[in-house]
mmCIF file of C-alpha atoms in Angstrom:
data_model
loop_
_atom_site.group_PDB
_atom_site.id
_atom_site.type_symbol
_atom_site.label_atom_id
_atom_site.label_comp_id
_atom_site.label_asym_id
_atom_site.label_seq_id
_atom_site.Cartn_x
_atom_site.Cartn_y
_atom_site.Cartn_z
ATOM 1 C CA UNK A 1134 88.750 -14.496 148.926
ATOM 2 C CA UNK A 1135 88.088 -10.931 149.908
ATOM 3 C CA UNK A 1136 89.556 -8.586 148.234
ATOM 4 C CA UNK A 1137 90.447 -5.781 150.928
ATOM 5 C CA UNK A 1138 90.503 -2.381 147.913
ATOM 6 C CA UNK A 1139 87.329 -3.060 146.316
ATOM 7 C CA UNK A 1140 85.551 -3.056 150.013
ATOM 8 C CA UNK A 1141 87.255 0.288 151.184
ATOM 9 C CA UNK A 1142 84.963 3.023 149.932
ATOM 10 C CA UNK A 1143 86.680 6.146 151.635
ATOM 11 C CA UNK A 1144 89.977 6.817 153.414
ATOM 12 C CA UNK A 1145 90.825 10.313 154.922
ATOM 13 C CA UNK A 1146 93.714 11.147 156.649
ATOM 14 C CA UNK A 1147 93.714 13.403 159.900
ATOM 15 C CA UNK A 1148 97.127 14.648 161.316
ATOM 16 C CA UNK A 1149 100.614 14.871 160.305
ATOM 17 C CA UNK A 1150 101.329 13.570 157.090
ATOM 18 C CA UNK A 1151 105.114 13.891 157.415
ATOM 19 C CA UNK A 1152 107.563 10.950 156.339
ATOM 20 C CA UNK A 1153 107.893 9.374 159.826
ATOM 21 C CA UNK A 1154 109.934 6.383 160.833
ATOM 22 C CA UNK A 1155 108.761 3.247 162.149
ATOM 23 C CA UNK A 1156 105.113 5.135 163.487
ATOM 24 C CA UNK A 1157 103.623 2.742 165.797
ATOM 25 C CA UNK A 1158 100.310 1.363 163.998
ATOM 26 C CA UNK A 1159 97.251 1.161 166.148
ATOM 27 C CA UNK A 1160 93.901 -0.105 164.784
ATOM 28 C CA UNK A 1161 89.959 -0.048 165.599
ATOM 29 C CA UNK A 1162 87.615 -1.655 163.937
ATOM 30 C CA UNK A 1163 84.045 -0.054 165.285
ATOM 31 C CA UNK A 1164 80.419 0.910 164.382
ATOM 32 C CA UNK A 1165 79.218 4.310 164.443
ATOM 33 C CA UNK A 1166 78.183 4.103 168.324
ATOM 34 C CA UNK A 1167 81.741 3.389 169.137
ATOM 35 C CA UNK A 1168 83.379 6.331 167.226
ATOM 36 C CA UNK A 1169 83.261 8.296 170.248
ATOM 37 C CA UNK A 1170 84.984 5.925 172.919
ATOM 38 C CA UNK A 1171 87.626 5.053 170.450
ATOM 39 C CA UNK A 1172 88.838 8.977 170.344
ATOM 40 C CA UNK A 1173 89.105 8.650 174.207
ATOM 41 C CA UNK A 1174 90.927 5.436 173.732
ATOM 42 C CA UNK A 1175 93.445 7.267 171.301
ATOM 43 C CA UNK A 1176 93.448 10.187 173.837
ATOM 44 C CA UNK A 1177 94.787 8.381 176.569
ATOM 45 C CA UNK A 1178 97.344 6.725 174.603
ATOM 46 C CA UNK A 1179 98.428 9.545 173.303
ATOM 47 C CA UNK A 1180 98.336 11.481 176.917
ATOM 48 C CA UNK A 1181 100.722 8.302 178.630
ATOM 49 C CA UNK A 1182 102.970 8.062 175.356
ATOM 50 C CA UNK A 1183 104.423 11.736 174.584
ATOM 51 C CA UNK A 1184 107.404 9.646 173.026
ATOM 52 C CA UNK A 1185 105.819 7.819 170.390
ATOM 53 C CA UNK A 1186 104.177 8.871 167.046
ATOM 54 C CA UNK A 1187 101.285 6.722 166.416
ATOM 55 C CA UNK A 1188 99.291 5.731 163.728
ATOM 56 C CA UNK A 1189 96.139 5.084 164.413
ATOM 57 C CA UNK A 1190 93.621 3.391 161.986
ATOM 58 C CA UNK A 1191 90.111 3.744 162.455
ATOM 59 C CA UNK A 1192 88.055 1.100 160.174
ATOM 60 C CA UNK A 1193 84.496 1.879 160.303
ATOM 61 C CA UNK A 1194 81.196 1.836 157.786
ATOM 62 C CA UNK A 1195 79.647 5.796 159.471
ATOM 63 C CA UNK A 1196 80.769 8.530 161.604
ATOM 64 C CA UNK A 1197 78.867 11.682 161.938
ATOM 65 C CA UNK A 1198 80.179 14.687 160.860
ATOM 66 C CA UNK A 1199 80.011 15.495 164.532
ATOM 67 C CA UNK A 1200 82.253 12.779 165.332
ATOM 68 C CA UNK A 1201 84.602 13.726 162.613
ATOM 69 C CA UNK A 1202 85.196 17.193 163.895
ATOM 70 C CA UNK A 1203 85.496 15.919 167.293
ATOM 71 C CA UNK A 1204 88.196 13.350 165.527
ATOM 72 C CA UNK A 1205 90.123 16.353 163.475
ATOM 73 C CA UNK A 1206 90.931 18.162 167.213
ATOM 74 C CA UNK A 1207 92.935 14.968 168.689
ATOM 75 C CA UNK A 1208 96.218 15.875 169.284
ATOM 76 C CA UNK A 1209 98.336 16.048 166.040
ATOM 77 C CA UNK A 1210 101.620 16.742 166.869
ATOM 78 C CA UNK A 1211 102.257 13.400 167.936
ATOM 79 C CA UNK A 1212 99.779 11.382 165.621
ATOM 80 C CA UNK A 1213 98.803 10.753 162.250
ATOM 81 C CA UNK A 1214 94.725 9.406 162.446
ATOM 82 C CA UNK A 1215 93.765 7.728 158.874
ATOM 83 C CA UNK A 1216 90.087 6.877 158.735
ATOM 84 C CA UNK A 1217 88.471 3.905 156.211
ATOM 85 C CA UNK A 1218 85.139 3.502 155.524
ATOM 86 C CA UNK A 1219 83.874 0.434 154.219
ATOM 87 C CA UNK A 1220 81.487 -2.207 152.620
ATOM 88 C CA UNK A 1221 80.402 -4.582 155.744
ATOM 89 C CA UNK A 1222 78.451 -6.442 153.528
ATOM 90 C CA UNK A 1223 80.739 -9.212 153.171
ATOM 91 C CA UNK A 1224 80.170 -9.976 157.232
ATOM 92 C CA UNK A 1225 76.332 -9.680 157.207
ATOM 93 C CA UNK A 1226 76.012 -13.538 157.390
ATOM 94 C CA UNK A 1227 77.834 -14.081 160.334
ATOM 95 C CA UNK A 1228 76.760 -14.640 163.716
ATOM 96 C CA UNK A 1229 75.638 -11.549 166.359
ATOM 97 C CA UNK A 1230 74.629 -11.763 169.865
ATOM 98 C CA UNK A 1231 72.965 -8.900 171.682
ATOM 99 C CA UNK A 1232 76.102 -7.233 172.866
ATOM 100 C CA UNK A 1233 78.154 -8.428 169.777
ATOM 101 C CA UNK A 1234 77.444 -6.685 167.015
ATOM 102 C CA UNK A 1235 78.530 -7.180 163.569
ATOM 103 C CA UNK A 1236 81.389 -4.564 163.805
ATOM 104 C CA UNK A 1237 82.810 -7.500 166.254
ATOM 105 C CA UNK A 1238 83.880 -8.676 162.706
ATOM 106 C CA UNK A 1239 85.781 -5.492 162.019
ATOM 107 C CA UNK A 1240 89.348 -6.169 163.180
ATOM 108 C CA UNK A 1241 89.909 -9.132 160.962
ATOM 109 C CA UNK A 1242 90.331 -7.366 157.485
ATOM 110 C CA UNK A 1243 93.127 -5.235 159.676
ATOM 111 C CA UNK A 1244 95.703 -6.602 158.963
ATOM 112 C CA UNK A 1245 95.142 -7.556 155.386
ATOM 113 C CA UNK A 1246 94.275 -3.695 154.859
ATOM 114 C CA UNK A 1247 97.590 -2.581 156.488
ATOM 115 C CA UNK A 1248 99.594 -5.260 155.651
ATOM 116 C CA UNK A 1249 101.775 -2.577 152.823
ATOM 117 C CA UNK A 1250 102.566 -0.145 155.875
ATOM 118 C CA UNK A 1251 103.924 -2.070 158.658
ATOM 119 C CA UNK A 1252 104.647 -5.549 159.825
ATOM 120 C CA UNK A 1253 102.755 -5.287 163.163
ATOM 121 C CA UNK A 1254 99.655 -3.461 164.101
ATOM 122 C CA UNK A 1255 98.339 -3.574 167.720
ATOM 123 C CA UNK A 1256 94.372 -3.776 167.714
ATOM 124 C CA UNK A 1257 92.148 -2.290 170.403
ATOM 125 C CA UNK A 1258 88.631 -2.274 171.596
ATOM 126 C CA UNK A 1259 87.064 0.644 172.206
ATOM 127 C CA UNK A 1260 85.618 0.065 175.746
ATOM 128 C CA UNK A 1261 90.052 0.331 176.897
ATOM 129 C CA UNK A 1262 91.530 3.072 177.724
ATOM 130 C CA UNK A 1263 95.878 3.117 178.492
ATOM 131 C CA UNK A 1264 97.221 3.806 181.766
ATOM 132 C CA UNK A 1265 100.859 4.219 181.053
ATOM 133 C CA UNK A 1266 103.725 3.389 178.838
ATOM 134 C CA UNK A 1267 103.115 0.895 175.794
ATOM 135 C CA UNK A 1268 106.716 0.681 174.244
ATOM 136 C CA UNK A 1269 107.188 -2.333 175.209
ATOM 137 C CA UNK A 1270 105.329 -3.308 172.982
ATOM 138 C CA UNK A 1271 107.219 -2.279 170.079
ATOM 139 C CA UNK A 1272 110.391 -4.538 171.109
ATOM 140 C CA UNK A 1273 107.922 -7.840 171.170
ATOM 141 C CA UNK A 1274 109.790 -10.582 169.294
ATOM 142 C CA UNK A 1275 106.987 -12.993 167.440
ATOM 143 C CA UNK A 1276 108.906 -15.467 166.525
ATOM 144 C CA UNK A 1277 106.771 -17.402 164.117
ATOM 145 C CA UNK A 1278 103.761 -16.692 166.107
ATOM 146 C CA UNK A 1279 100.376 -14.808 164.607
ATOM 147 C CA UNK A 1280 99.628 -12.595 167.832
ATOM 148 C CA UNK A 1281 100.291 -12.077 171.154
ATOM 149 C CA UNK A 1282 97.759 -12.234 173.731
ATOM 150 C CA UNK A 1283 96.630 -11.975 177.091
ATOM 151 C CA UNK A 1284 95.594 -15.309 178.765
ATOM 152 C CA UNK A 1285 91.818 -14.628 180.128
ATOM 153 C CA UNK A 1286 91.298 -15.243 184.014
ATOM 154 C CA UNK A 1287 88.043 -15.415 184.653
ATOM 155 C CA UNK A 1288 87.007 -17.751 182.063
ATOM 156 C CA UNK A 1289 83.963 -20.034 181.093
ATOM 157 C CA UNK A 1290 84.996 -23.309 181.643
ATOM 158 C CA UNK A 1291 81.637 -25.411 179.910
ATOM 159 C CA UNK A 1292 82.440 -22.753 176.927
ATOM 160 C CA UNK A 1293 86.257 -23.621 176.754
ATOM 161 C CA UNK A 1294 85.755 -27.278 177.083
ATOM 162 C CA UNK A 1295 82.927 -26.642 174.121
ATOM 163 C CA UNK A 1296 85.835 -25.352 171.726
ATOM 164 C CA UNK A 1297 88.289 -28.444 172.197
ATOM 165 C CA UNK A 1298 91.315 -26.375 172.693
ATOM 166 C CA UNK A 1299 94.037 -27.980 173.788
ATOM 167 C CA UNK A 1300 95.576 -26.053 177.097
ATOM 168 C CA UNK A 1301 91.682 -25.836 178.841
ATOM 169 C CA UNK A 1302 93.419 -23.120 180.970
ATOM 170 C CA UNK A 1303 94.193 -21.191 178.385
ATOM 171 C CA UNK A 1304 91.696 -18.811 176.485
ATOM 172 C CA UNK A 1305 92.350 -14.697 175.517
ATOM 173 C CA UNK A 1306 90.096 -11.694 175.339
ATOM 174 C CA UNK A 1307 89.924 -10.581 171.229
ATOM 175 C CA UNK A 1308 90.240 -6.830 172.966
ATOM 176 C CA UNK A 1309 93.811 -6.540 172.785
ATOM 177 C CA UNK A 1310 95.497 -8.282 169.817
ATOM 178 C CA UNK A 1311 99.443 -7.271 168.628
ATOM 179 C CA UNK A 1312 99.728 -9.060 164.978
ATOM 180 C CA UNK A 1313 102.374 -10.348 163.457
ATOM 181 C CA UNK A 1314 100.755 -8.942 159.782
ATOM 182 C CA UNK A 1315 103.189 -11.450 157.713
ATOM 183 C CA UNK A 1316 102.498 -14.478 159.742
ATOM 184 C CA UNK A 1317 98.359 -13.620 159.495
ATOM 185 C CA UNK A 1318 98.841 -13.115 155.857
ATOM 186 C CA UNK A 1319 100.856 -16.441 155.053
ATOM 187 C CA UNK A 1320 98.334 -18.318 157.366
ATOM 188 C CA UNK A 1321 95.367 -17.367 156.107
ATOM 189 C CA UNK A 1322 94.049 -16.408 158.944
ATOM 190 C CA UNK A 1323 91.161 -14.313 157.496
ATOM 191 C CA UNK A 1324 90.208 -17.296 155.257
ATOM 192 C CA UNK A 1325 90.631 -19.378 158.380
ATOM 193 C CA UNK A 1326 87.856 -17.614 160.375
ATOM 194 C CA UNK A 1327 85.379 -17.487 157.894
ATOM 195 C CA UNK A 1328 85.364 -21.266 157.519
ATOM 196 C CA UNK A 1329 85.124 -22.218 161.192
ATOM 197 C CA UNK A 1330 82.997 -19.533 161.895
ATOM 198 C CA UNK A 1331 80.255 -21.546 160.103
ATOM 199 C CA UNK A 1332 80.732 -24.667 161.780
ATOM 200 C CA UNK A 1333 78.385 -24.081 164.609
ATOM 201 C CA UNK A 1334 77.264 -21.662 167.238
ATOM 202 C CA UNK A 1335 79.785 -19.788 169.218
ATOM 203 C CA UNK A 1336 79.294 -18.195 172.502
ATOM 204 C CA UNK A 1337 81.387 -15.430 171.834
ATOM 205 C CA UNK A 1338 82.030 -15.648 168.218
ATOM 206 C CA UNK A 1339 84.874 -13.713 167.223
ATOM 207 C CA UNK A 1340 86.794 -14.269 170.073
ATOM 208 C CA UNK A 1341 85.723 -18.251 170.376
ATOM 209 C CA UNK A 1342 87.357 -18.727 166.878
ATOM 210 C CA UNK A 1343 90.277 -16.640 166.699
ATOM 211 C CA UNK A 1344 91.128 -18.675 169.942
ATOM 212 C CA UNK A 1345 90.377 -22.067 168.163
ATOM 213 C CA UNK A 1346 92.200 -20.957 164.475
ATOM 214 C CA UNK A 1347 95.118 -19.265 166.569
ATOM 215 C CA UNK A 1348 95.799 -21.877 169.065
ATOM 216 C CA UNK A 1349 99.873 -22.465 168.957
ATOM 217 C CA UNK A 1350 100.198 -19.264 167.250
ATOM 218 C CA UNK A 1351 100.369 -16.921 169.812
ATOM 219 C CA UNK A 1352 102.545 -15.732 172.633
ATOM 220 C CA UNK A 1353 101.587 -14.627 176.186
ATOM 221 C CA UNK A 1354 101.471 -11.141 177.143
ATOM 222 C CA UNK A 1355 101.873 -9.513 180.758
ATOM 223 C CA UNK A 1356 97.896 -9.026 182.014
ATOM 224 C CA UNK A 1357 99.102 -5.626 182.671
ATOM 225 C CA UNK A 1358 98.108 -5.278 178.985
ATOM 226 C CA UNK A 1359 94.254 -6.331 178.904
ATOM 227 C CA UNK A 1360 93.131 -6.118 182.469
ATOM 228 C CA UNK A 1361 89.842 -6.104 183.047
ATOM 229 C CA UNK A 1362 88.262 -3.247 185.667
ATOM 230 C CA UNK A 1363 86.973 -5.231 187.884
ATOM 231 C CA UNK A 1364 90.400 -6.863 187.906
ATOM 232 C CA UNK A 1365 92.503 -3.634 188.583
ATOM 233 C CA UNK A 1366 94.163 -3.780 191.737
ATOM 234 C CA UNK A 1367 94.725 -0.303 192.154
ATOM 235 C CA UNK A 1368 97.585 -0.787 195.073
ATOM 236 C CA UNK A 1369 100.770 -0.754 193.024
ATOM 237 C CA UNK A 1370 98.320 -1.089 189.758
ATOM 238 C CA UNK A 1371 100.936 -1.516 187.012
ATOM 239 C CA UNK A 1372 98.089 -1.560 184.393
ATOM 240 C CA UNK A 1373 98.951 -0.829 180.775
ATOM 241 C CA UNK A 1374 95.464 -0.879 179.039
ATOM 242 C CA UNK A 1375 92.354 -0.842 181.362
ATOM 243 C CA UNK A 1376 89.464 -2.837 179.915
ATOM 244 C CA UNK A 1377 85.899 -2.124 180.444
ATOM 245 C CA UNK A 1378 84.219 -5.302 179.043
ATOM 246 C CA UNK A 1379 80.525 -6.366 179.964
ATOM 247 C CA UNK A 1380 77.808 -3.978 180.427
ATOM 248 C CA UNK A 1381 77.114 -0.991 181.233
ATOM 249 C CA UNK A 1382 80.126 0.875 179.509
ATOM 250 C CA UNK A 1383 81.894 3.811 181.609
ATOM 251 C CA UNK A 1384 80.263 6.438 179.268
ATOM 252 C CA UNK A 1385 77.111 5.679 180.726
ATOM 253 C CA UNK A 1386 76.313 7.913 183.876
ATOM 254 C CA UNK A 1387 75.084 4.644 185.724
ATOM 255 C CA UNK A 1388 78.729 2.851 185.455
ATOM 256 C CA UNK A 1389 79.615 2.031 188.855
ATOM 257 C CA UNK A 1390 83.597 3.090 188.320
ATOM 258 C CA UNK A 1391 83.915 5.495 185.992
ATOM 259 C CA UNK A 1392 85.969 8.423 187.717
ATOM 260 C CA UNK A 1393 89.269 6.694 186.019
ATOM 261 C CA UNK A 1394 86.942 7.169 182.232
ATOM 262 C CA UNK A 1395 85.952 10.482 183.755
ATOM 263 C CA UNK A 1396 89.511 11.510 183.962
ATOM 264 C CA UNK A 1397 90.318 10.933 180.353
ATOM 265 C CA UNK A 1398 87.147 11.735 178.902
ATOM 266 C CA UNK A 1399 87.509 15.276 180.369
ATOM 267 C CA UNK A 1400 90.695 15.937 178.388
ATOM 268 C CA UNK A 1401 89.323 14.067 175.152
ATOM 269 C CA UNK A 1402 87.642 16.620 172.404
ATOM 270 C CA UNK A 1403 83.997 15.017 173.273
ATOM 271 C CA UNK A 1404 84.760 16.482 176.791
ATOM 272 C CA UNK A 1405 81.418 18.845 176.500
ATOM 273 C CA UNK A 1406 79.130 15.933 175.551
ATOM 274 C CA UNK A 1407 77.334 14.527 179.043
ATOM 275 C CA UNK A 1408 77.100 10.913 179.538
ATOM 276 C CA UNK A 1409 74.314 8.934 178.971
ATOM 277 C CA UNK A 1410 71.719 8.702 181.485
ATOM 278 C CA UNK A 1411 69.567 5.619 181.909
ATOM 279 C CA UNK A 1412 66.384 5.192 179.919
ATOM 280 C CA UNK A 1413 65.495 1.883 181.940
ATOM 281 C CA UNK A 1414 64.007 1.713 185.516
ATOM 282 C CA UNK A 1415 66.870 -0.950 186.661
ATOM 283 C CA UNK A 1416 69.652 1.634 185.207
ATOM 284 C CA UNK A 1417 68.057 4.497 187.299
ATOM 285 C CA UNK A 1418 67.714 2.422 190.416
ATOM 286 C CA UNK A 1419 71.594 1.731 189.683
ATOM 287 C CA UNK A 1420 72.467 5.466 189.375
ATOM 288 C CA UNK A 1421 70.534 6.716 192.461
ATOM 289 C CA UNK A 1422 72.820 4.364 194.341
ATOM 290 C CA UNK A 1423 75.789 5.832 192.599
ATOM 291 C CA UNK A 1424 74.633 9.401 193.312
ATOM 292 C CA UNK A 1425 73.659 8.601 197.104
ATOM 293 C CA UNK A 1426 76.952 7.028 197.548
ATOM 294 C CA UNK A 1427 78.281 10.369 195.561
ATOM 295 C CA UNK A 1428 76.340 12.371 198.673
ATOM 296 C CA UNK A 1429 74.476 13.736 195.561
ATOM 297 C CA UNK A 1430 71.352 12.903 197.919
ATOM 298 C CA UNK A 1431 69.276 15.605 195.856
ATOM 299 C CA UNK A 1432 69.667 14.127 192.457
ATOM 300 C CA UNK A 1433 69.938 10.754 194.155
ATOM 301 C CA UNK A 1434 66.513 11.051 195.572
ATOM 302 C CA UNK A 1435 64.966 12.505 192.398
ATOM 303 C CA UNK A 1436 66.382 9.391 190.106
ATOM 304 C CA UNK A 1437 64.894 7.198 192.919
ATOM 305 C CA UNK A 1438 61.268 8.191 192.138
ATOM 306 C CA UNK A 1439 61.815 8.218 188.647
ATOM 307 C CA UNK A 1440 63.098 4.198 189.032
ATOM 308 C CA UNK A 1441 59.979 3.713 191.361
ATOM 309 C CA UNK A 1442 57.670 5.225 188.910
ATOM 310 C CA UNK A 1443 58.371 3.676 185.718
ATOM 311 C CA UNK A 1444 58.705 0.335 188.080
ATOM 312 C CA UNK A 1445 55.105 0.602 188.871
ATOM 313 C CA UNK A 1446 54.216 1.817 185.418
ATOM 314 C CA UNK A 1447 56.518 -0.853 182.958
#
């Protein structure tokens, strides 16, 4: 069993410390690479929710002291930010993929950790940012259920058929998770996932188990609440949270559609830090499209040869 104190090293609160009703509680669970995207996550919330007070948590094992500045300038009139650093020793032996880190791990000590604050906690990834209005969310009734979801619709079918879940049609993106904190506490859910998650190989492994340990546990959510980008359909778009899953990630100058990132990136406190530009030839062949299509054609052109010539010279 873990024990949830002894792994939490640091905690500092940033914000409003004030006795506040019924905050809602919003958590991330990210590596130091991530720190970053998260505050622009939080920004937008905060920017499409002026009549909520939020809580946000931000579990994490580093943050520069860059980052931390950048984190103590978020709006605090309307939020209360409480940062936990911790020992991620205790997920070391778990599975990664190339694009799934260890910090994929991260969200399931959440509601253990929080469990003494509130009875719900809605947990993000860092690659969303929020459109409009979440207090909806607030008025969700569980039932008995652990979470509620967002039912997947582009999904792999050979992968789902892999898991033996019951409803085939049926599988959620781990992005977007409201919990039910009593319900994961009372079902073990934690102590759950670490047992199955040894079982075999998993795809996607976080999200692959928490759909086979949750499986009649959950409730459906509108997709207005985890809708992928290339999903958006921006005539009468009623999205709530805007996901950019996959590679490459709007912060990176090469993203294909990242004027809507752009927008709340310029109003985030990491506003005077550029993108990143591409270090690869096929990411600069990429972004000289981007730029053409910009009618950038100077900087277009000069990305261009840069793509041809560490082509020729890889």
């Amino acid at each position: 069993m873990i024990e949830i104190e002894k792994i939490i090293k640091l905690k500092k609160q940033i914000g409003k410390k004030e006795d506040i009703k019924n905050p809602f509680h919003i958590a991330f669970g990210v590596d130091k690479n991530f720190i970053r995207p998260a505050g622009v996550t939080i920004t937008s919330i905060i920017k499409n929710n002026p009549d909520i007070y939020f809580h946000f948590h931000l579990l994490t094992t580093e943050i520069t002291d860059n980052d931390l500045k950048k984190i103590k300038n978020i709006d605090k009139e309307k939020s209360l930010i409480t940062i936990y650093w911790f020992d991620a020793s205790i997920f070391q032996s778990l599975q990664e993929k190339e694009n799934l880190p260890i910090s994929m791990y991260y969200r399931l000590i959440i509601p253990n950790l929080l469990q003494k604050f509130t009875d719900r906690v809605l947990y993000l990834d860092a690659d969303i940012i929020c459109l409009s209005s979440i207090s909806n969310l607030k008025e969700i009734d569980f039932r008995d259920n652990v979470a509620g979801v967002v039912n997947q619709k582009n999904i792999d079918k050979k992968n789902i058929y892999s898991l033996n879940l019951k409803d085939k049609n049926f599988y959620f993106n781990s992005g977007v998770l409201l919990i039910n904190i009593p319900q994961w506490i009372s079902r073990n859910i934690l102590s759950e996932f670490m047992k199955t998650i040894n079982l075999r190989e998993y795809l996607y492994p976080d999200q692959d188990v928490l759909n086979i340990i949750l499986e009649d546990k959950i409730i459906p959510l509108p997709s207005a609440y985890n809708r992928f980008n290339e999903d958006r359909n921006l005539s009468g778009d009623d999205t709530v949270f805007l996901h950019f899953t996959g590679t490459p990630k709007p912060w990176k100058s090469w993203h294909e559609q990242s004027d809507i990132y752009i927008e709340y990136y310029s109003i985030s406190p990491w506003k005077d830090i550029p993108f990143e530009l591409p270090t690869q030839y096929r990411q600069m062949r990429v972004y000289a499209k981007k730029l053409w299509r910009k009618k950038k054609y100077i900087s277009s052109a000069r990305w261009f040869i840069l793509y041809i010539f560490n082509k020729l010279t890889k």
